Amino acid sequence: MLVSLAATVAVVVLGYASFIEPDSEFVSAAVVMAITGPILAFTEEIGWRGYLQPRVQRWGVRASMLIVGVVWAAWHLPYILLTPYYHSEGNRVITLLLFTASAVAFSFLFGYLRIASASMWPAVLAHWAHNWTFALLTGYLVQTQHPVVVTEYLSGDTGLFVLIGTIIAALIVRRKCRAAIEPVQHAETSVPPTP
């Protein structure tokens, strides 16, 4: 939530957007996303952090998070490239690069949460919190004359400011949870590969 909020504040401070008073749809949208969001985040995270990450973790913690991030980004490509509903505005190359980099950064953040907690639930909640916050902020609480710059390139789901904030958050989680993460990294290097 803080990453999306900081990214939105940054675009407001830079003059690309301004905060507005929420309209009558804000509360109903927030409630709907509070109900459906965790379900959608759970369905993704059961695949990424629940199933895939533990299976590729034998190649190393960082390698597993990179693999999951790339697969996660590739999973969204048909939706991005073949429909007008998701990241369809702006320069395709820039949007795809930002989306892929953000998916990998989120994979590290959510992956460290998964390892540190030995549960996928912190990743589910973090995934939902990001989706809920950016959707409400960019959809209902800011206005802009530069929608592509704000929602695709800087803020929104996977903008540059979100990417930078997610990298910082992943580094903080890794550092704060080092005691839980390091044994997993060391165990992987000492276990012989399975036949």
PDB file of C-alpha atoms in Angstrom:
ATOM      1  CA  MET A   1       0.000   0.000   0.000  1.00  0.00           C
ATOM      2  CA  LEU A   2       2.787   2.401   0.895  1.00  0.00           C
ATOM      3  CA  VAL A   3       4.539   1.883  -2.449  1.00  0.00           C
ATOM      4  CA  SER A   4       1.397   2.784  -4.412  1.00  0.00           C
ATOM      5  CA  LEU A   5       0.668   5.716  -2.132  1.00  0.00           C
ATOM      6  CA  ALA A   6       4.232   7.042  -2.422  1.00  0.00           C
ATOM      7  CA  ALA A   7       4.133   6.666  -6.228  1.00  0.00           C
ATOM      8  CA  THR A   8       0.863   8.593  -6.386  1.00  0.00           C
ATOM      9  CA  VAL A   9       2.118  11.326  -4.093  1.00  0.00           C
ATOM     10  CA  ALA A  10       5.211  11.612  -6.294  1.00  0.00           C
ATOM     11  CA  VAL A  11       3.170  12.218  -9.467  1.00  0.00           C
ATOM     12  CA  VAL A  12       1.102  14.814  -7.607  1.00  0.00           C
ATOM     13  CA  VAL A  13       4.213  16.586  -6.276  1.00  0.00           C
ATOM     14  CA  LEU A  14       5.722  16.574  -9.777  1.00  0.00           C
ATOM     15  CA  GLY A  15       2.560  18.203 -11.114  1.00  0.00           C
ATOM     16  CA  TYR A  16       1.366  15.354 -13.341  1.00  0.00           C
ATOM     17  CA  ALA A  17      -1.800  14.814 -11.277  1.00  0.00           C
ATOM     18  CA  SER A  18      -3.778  16.287  -8.407  1.00  0.00           C
ATOM     19  CA  PHE A  19      -5.774  14.726  -5.621  1.00  0.00           C
ATOM     20  CA  ILE A  20      -9.541  15.068  -5.856  1.00  0.00           C
ATOM     21  CA  GLU A  21     -12.432  14.441  -3.519  1.00  0.00           C
ATOM     22  CA  PRO A  22     -13.786  10.922  -4.087  1.00  0.00           C
ATOM     23  CA  ASP A  23     -17.098  10.661  -5.917  1.00  0.00           C
ATOM     24  CA  SER A  24     -20.118   8.580  -4.929  1.00  0.00           C
ATOM     25  CA  GLU A  25     -18.718   5.447  -6.606  1.00  0.00           C
ATOM     26  CA  PHE A  26     -15.573   5.394  -4.462  1.00  0.00           C
ATOM     27  CA  VAL A  27     -17.024   3.561  -1.450  1.00  0.00           C
ATOM     28  CA  SER A  28     -18.793   0.897  -3.514  1.00  0.00           C
ATOM     29  CA  ALA A  29     -15.651   0.357  -5.616  1.00  0.00           C
ATOM     30  CA  ALA A  30     -13.516   0.071  -2.473  1.00  0.00           C
ATOM     31  CA  VAL A  31     -15.903  -2.510  -0.983  1.00  0.00           C
ATOM     32  CA  VAL A  32     -16.132  -4.541  -4.191  1.00  0.00           C
ATOM     33  CA  MET A  33     -12.339  -4.567  -4.558  1.00  0.00           C
ATOM     34  CA  ALA A  34     -11.959  -5.451  -0.867  1.00  0.00           C
ATOM     35  CA  ILE A  35     -14.104  -8.542  -1.476  1.00  0.00           C
ATOM     36  CA  THR A  36     -12.971  -9.637  -4.939  1.00  0.00           C
ATOM     37  CA  GLY A  37      -9.346  -8.502  -4.633  1.00  0.00           C
ATOM     38  CA  PRO A  38      -8.193 -11.084  -2.079  1.00  0.00           C
ATOM     39  CA  ILE A  39      -9.827 -13.841  -4.127  1.00  0.00           C
ATOM     40  CA  LEU A  40      -8.025 -12.763  -7.299  1.00  0.00           C
ATOM     41  CA  ALA A  41      -4.722 -12.315  -5.455  1.00  0.00           C
ATOM     42  CA  PHE A  42      -5.138 -15.765  -3.885  1.00  0.00           C
ATOM     43  CA  THR A  43      -5.736 -17.428  -7.258  1.00  0.00           C
ATOM     44  CA  GLU A  44      -2.530 -15.941  -8.636  1.00  0.00           C
ATOM     45  CA  GLU A  45      -0.421 -16.472  -5.533  1.00  0.00           C
ATOM     46  CA  ILE A  46      -1.426 -20.101  -5.117  1.00  0.00           C
ATOM     47  CA  GLY A  47       0.265 -20.625  -8.480  1.00  0.00           C
ATOM     48  CA  TRP A  48       3.265 -18.334  -8.113  1.00  0.00           C
ATOM     49  CA  ARG A  49       4.317 -18.488  -4.458  1.00  0.00           C
ATOM     50  CA  GLY A  50       2.303 -21.539  -3.415  1.00  0.00           C
ATOM     51  CA  TYR A  51       3.256 -23.929  -6.219  1.00  0.00           C
ATOM     52  CA  LEU A  52       5.971 -22.603  -8.535  1.00  0.00           C
ATOM     53  CA  GLN A  53       8.417 -20.862  -6.185  1.00  0.00           C
ATOM     54  CA  PRO A  54       9.006 -23.866  -3.887  1.00  0.00           C
ATOM     55  CA  ARG A  55       9.570 -26.107  -6.920  1.00  0.00           C
ATOM     56  CA  VAL A  56      12.179 -23.914  -8.568  1.00  0.00           C
ATOM     57  CA  GLN A  57      13.787 -22.850  -5.305  1.00  0.00           C
ATOM     58  CA  ARG A  58      16.276 -25.717  -5.564  1.00  0.00           C
ATOM     59  CA  TRP A  59      18.076 -23.535  -8.118  1.00  0.00           C
ATOM     60  CA  GLY A  60      18.530 -20.845  -5.486  1.00  0.00           C
ATOM     61  CA  VAL A  61      16.327 -18.298  -3.774  1.00  0.00           C
ATOM     62  CA  ARG A  62      17.168 -15.439  -6.127  1.00  0.00           C
ATOM     63  CA  ALA A  63      16.948 -17.633  -9.221  1.00  0.00           C
ATOM     64  CA  SER A  64      13.547 -18.926  -8.128  1.00  0.00           C
ATOM     65  CA  MET A  65      12.204 -15.408  -7.664  1.00  0.00           C
ATOM     66  CA  LEU A  66      13.566 -14.327 -11.034  1.00  0.00           C
ATOM     67  CA  ILE A  67      12.005 -17.362 -12.731  1.00  0.00           C
ATOM     68  CA  VAL A  68       8.651 -16.788 -11.040  1.00  0.00           C
ATOM     69  CA  GLY A  69       8.743 -13.091 -12.000  1.00  0.00           C
ATOM     70  CA  VAL A  70       9.462 -13.819 -15.662  1.00  0.00           C
ATOM     71  CA  VAL A  71       6.793 -16.544 -15.820  1.00  0.00           C
ATOM     72  CA  TRP A  72       4.350 -14.226 -14.038  1.00  0.00           C
ATOM     73  CA  ALA A  73       5.004 -11.449 -16.574  1.00  0.00           C
ATOM     74  CA  ALA A  74       4.686 -13.896 -19.488  1.00  0.00           C
ATOM     75  CA  TRP A  75       1.383 -15.154 -18.054  1.00  0.00           C
ATOM     76  CA  HIS A  76      -0.056 -11.643 -18.457  1.00  0.00           C
ATOM     77  CA  LEU A  77       1.231 -11.089 -22.017  1.00  0.00           C
ATOM     78  CA  PRO A  78      -1.873 -12.376 -23.841  1.00  0.00           C
ATOM     79  CA  TYR A  79      -4.072 -10.138 -21.699  1.00  0.00           C
ATOM     80  CA  ILE A  80      -1.820  -7.142 -22.358  1.00  0.00           C
ATOM     81  CA  LEU A  81      -1.158  -7.733 -26.053  1.00  0.00           C
ATOM     82  CA  LEU A  82      -4.467  -9.171 -27.221  1.00  0.00           C
ATOM     83  CA  THR A  83      -7.078  -7.194 -25.280  1.00  0.00           C
ATOM     84  CA  PRO A  84      -7.749  -3.492 -24.686  1.00  0.00           C
ATOM     85  CA  TYR A  85      -8.354  -4.033 -20.961  1.00  0.00           C
ATOM     86  CA  TYR A  86      -4.910  -4.120 -19.377  1.00  0.00           C
ATOM     87  CA  HIS A  87      -1.944  -1.827 -20.060  1.00  0.00           C
ATOM     88  CA  SER A  88      -3.236  -1.035 -23.521  1.00  0.00           C
ATOM     89  CA  GLU A  89      -2.237   2.638 -23.619  1.00  0.00           C
ATOM     90  CA  GLY A  90       1.102   4.240 -24.288  1.00  0.00           C
ATOM     91  CA  ASN A  91       4.209   2.945 -25.979  1.00  0.00           C
ATOM     92  CA  ARG A  92       4.036  -0.880 -25.970  1.00  0.00           C
ATOM     93  CA  VAL A  93       7.783  -1.342 -25.527  1.00  0.00           C
ATOM     94  CA  ILE A  94       7.958   0.983 -22.508  1.00  0.00           C
ATOM     95  CA  THR A  95       4.821  -0.506 -20.979  1.00  0.00           C
ATOM     96  CA  LEU A  96       6.034  -4.089 -21.422  1.00  0.00           C
ATOM     97  CA  LEU A  97       9.483  -3.292 -20.034  1.00  0.00           C
ATOM     98  CA  LEU A  98       7.984  -1.586 -16.972  1.00  0.00           C
ATOM     99  CA  PHE A  99       5.460  -4.380 -16.489  1.00  0.00           C
ATOM    100  CA  THR A 100       8.091  -7.125 -16.715  1.00  0.00           C
ATOM    101  CA  ALA A 101      10.535  -5.319 -14.433  1.00  0.00           C
ATOM    102  CA  SER A 102       7.765  -4.683 -11.905  1.00  0.00           C
ATOM    103  CA  ALA A 103       6.592  -8.308 -12.014  1.00  0.00           C
ATOM    104  CA  VAL A 104      10.153  -9.428 -11.252  1.00  0.00           C
ATOM    105  CA  ALA A 105      10.493  -6.843  -8.446  1.00  0.00           C
ATOM    106  CA  PHE A 106       7.153  -7.922  -6.967  1.00  0.00           C
ATOM    107  CA  SER A 107       8.295 -11.532  -7.281  1.00  0.00           C
ATOM    108  CA  PHE A 108      11.273 -10.763  -5.054  1.00  0.00           C
ATOM    109  CA  LEU A 109       9.158  -8.831  -2.531  1.00  0.00           C
ATOM    110  CA  PHE A 110       6.411 -11.450  -2.370  1.00  0.00           C
ATOM    111  CA  GLY A 111       8.961 -14.270  -2.542  1.00  0.00           C
ATOM    112  CA  TYR A 112      10.873 -12.975   0.476  1.00  0.00           C
ATOM    113  CA  LEU A 113       7.569 -12.667   2.349  1.00  0.00           C
ATOM    114  CA  ARG A 114       6.792 -16.275   1.397  1.00  0.00           C
ATOM    115  CA  ILE A 115      10.121 -17.586   2.649  1.00  0.00           C
ATOM    116  CA  ALA A 116      10.221 -15.500   5.813  1.00  0.00           C
ATOM    117  CA  SER A 117       6.718 -16.565   6.845  1.00  0.00           C
ATOM    118  CA  ALA A 118       6.765 -20.127   5.425  1.00  0.00           C
ATOM    119  CA  SER A 119       3.309 -19.267   4.106  1.00  0.00           C
ATOM    120  CA  MET A 120       1.891 -17.815   0.917  1.00  0.00           C
ATOM    121  CA  TRP A 121      -0.646 -15.684   2.833  1.00  0.00           C
ATOM    122  CA  PRO A 122       1.604 -12.646   3.347  1.00  0.00           C
ATOM    123  CA  ALA A 123       2.204 -12.645  -0.432  1.00  0.00           C
ATOM    124  CA  VAL A 124      -1.556 -12.894  -1.054  1.00  0.00           C
ATOM    125  CA  LEU A 125      -2.217  -9.947   1.259  1.00  0.00           C
ATOM    126  CA  ALA A 126       0.619  -7.871  -0.205  1.00  0.00           C
ATOM    127  CA  HIS A 127      -0.559  -8.607  -3.751  1.00  0.00           C
ATOM    128  CA  TRP A 128      -4.121  -7.639  -2.856  1.00  0.00           C
ATOM    129  CA  ALA A 129      -3.003  -4.498  -0.988  1.00  0.00           C
ATOM    130  CA  HIS A 130      -1.056  -3.312  -4.025  1.00  0.00           C
ATOM    131  CA  ASN A 131      -3.923  -3.967  -6.453  1.00  0.00           C
ATOM    132  CA  TRP A 132      -6.524  -2.382  -4.177  1.00  0.00           C
ATOM    133  CA  THR A 133      -4.472   0.711  -3.419  1.00  0.00           C
ATOM    134  CA  PHE A 134      -3.314   1.558  -6.938  1.00  0.00           C
ATOM    135  CA  ALA A 135      -6.804   0.967  -8.389  1.00  0.00           C
ATOM    136  CA  LEU A 136      -8.462   3.265  -5.870  1.00  0.00           C
ATOM    137  CA  LEU A 137      -5.790   5.936  -6.045  1.00  0.00           C
ATOM    138  CA  THR A 138      -5.504   6.176  -9.808  1.00  0.00           C
ATOM    139  CA  GLY A 139      -9.158   5.410 -10.487  1.00  0.00           C
ATOM    140  CA  TYR A 140     -10.897   7.578  -7.918  1.00  0.00           C
ATOM    141  CA  LEU A 141      -8.573   9.873  -5.986  1.00  0.00           C
ATOM    142  CA  VAL A 142      -6.463  11.646  -8.609  1.00  0.00           C
ATOM    143  CA  GLN A 143      -7.152  13.487 -11.808  1.00  0.00           C
ATOM    144  CA  THR A 144      -4.665  14.166 -14.539  1.00  0.00           C
ATOM    145  CA  GLN A 145      -4.237  15.677 -17.955  1.00  0.00           C
ATOM    146  CA  HIS A 146      -1.526  13.051 -18.558  1.00  0.00           C
ATOM    147  CA  PRO A 147      -3.247   9.672 -17.971  1.00  0.00           C
ATOM    148  CA  VAL A 148      -0.664   7.563 -19.801  1.00  0.00           C
ATOM    149  CA  VAL A 149       2.261   9.179 -17.995  1.00  0.00           C
ATOM    150  CA  VAL A 150       0.563   8.799 -14.619  1.00  0.00           C
ATOM    151  CA  THR A 151      -1.055   5.368 -14.902  1.00  0.00           C
ATOM    152  CA  GLU A 152       1.361   3.570 -17.220  1.00  0.00           C
ATOM    153  CA  TYR A 153       4.800   5.144 -16.928  1.00  0.00           C
ATOM    154  CA  LEU A 154       5.118   6.568 -13.400  1.00  0.00           C
ATOM    155  CA  SER A 155       2.408   5.423 -11.009  1.00  0.00           C
ATOM    156  CA  GLY A 156      -0.504   3.037 -11.450  1.00  0.00           C
ATOM    157  CA  ASP A 157       0.043  -0.701 -11.469  1.00  0.00           C
ATOM    158  CA  THR A 158       3.631  -0.987 -12.686  1.00  0.00           C
ATOM    159  CA  GLY A 159       4.974   2.496 -13.293  1.00  0.00           C
ATOM    160  CA  LEU A 160       8.563   3.545 -12.701  1.00  0.00           C
ATOM    161  CA  PHE A 161       7.858   4.890  -9.206  1.00  0.00           C
ATOM    162  CA  VAL A 162       6.082   1.647  -8.273  1.00  0.00           C
ATOM    163  CA  LEU A 163       9.040  -0.337  -9.626  1.00  0.00           C
ATOM    164  CA  ILE A 164      11.544   1.676  -7.584  1.00  0.00           C
ATOM    165  CA  GLY A 165       9.381   1.467  -4.459  1.00  0.00           C
ATOM    166  CA  THR A 166       8.937  -2.283  -4.851  1.00  0.00           C
ATOM    167  CA  ILE A 167      12.693  -2.825  -5.206  1.00  0.00           C
ATOM    168  CA  ILE A 168      13.265  -0.816  -2.022  1.00  0.00           C
ATOM    169  CA  ALA A 169      10.514  -2.741  -0.206  1.00  0.00           C
ATOM    170  CA  ALA A 170      12.006  -6.083  -1.310  1.00  0.00           C
ATOM    171  CA  LEU A 171      15.435  -5.044  -0.021  1.00  0.00           C
ATOM    172  CA  ILE A 172      13.933  -3.974   3.313  1.00  0.00           C
ATOM    173  CA  VAL A 173      12.018  -7.244   3.709  1.00  0.00           C
ATOM    174  CA  ARG A 174      15.124  -9.243   2.801  1.00  0.00           C
ATOM    175  CA  ARG A 175      17.169  -7.365   5.369  1.00  0.00           C
ATOM    176  CA  LYS A 176      14.538  -7.488   8.120  1.00  0.00           C
ATOM    177  CA  CYS A 177      13.847 -11.190   7.536  1.00  0.00           C
ATOM    178  CA  ARG A 178      17.430 -12.252   6.955  1.00  0.00           C
ATOM    179  CA  ALA A 179      17.305 -14.738   9.839  1.00  0.00           C
ATOM    180  CA  ALA A 180      14.497 -16.650   8.113  1.00  0.00           C
ATOM    181  CA  ILE A 181      15.786 -16.289   4.537  1.00  0.00           C
ATOM    182  CA  GLU A 182      19.492 -17.158   4.968  1.00  0.00           C
ATOM    183  CA  PRO A 183      18.931 -20.733   6.227  1.00  0.00           C
ATOM    184  CA  VAL A 184      16.846 -21.435   3.107  1.00  0.00           C
ATOM    185  CA  GLN A 185      19.623 -20.075   0.883  1.00  0.00           C
ATOM    186  CA  HIS A 186      22.298 -22.116   2.673  1.00  0.00           C
ATOM    187  CA  ALA A 187      20.203 -25.296   2.686  1.00  0.00           C
ATOM    188  CA  GLU A 188      19.795 -25.100  -1.071  1.00  0.00           C
ATOM    189  CA  THR A 189      23.525 -24.980  -1.683  1.00  0.00           C
ATOM    190  CA  SER A 190      24.231 -27.983   0.545  1.00  0.00           C
ATOM    191  CA  VAL A 191      21.488 -30.324  -0.711  1.00  0.00           C
ATOM    192  CA  PRO A 192      22.436 -32.473  -3.711  1.00  0.00           C
ATOM    193  CA  PRO A 193      20.079 -32.167  -6.675  1.00  0.00           C
ATOM    194  CA  THR A 194      17.335 -34.754  -6.887  1.00  0.00           C
ATOM    195  CA  PRO A 195      17.627 -37.295  -9.725  1.00  0.00           C
TER     196      PRO A 195
END
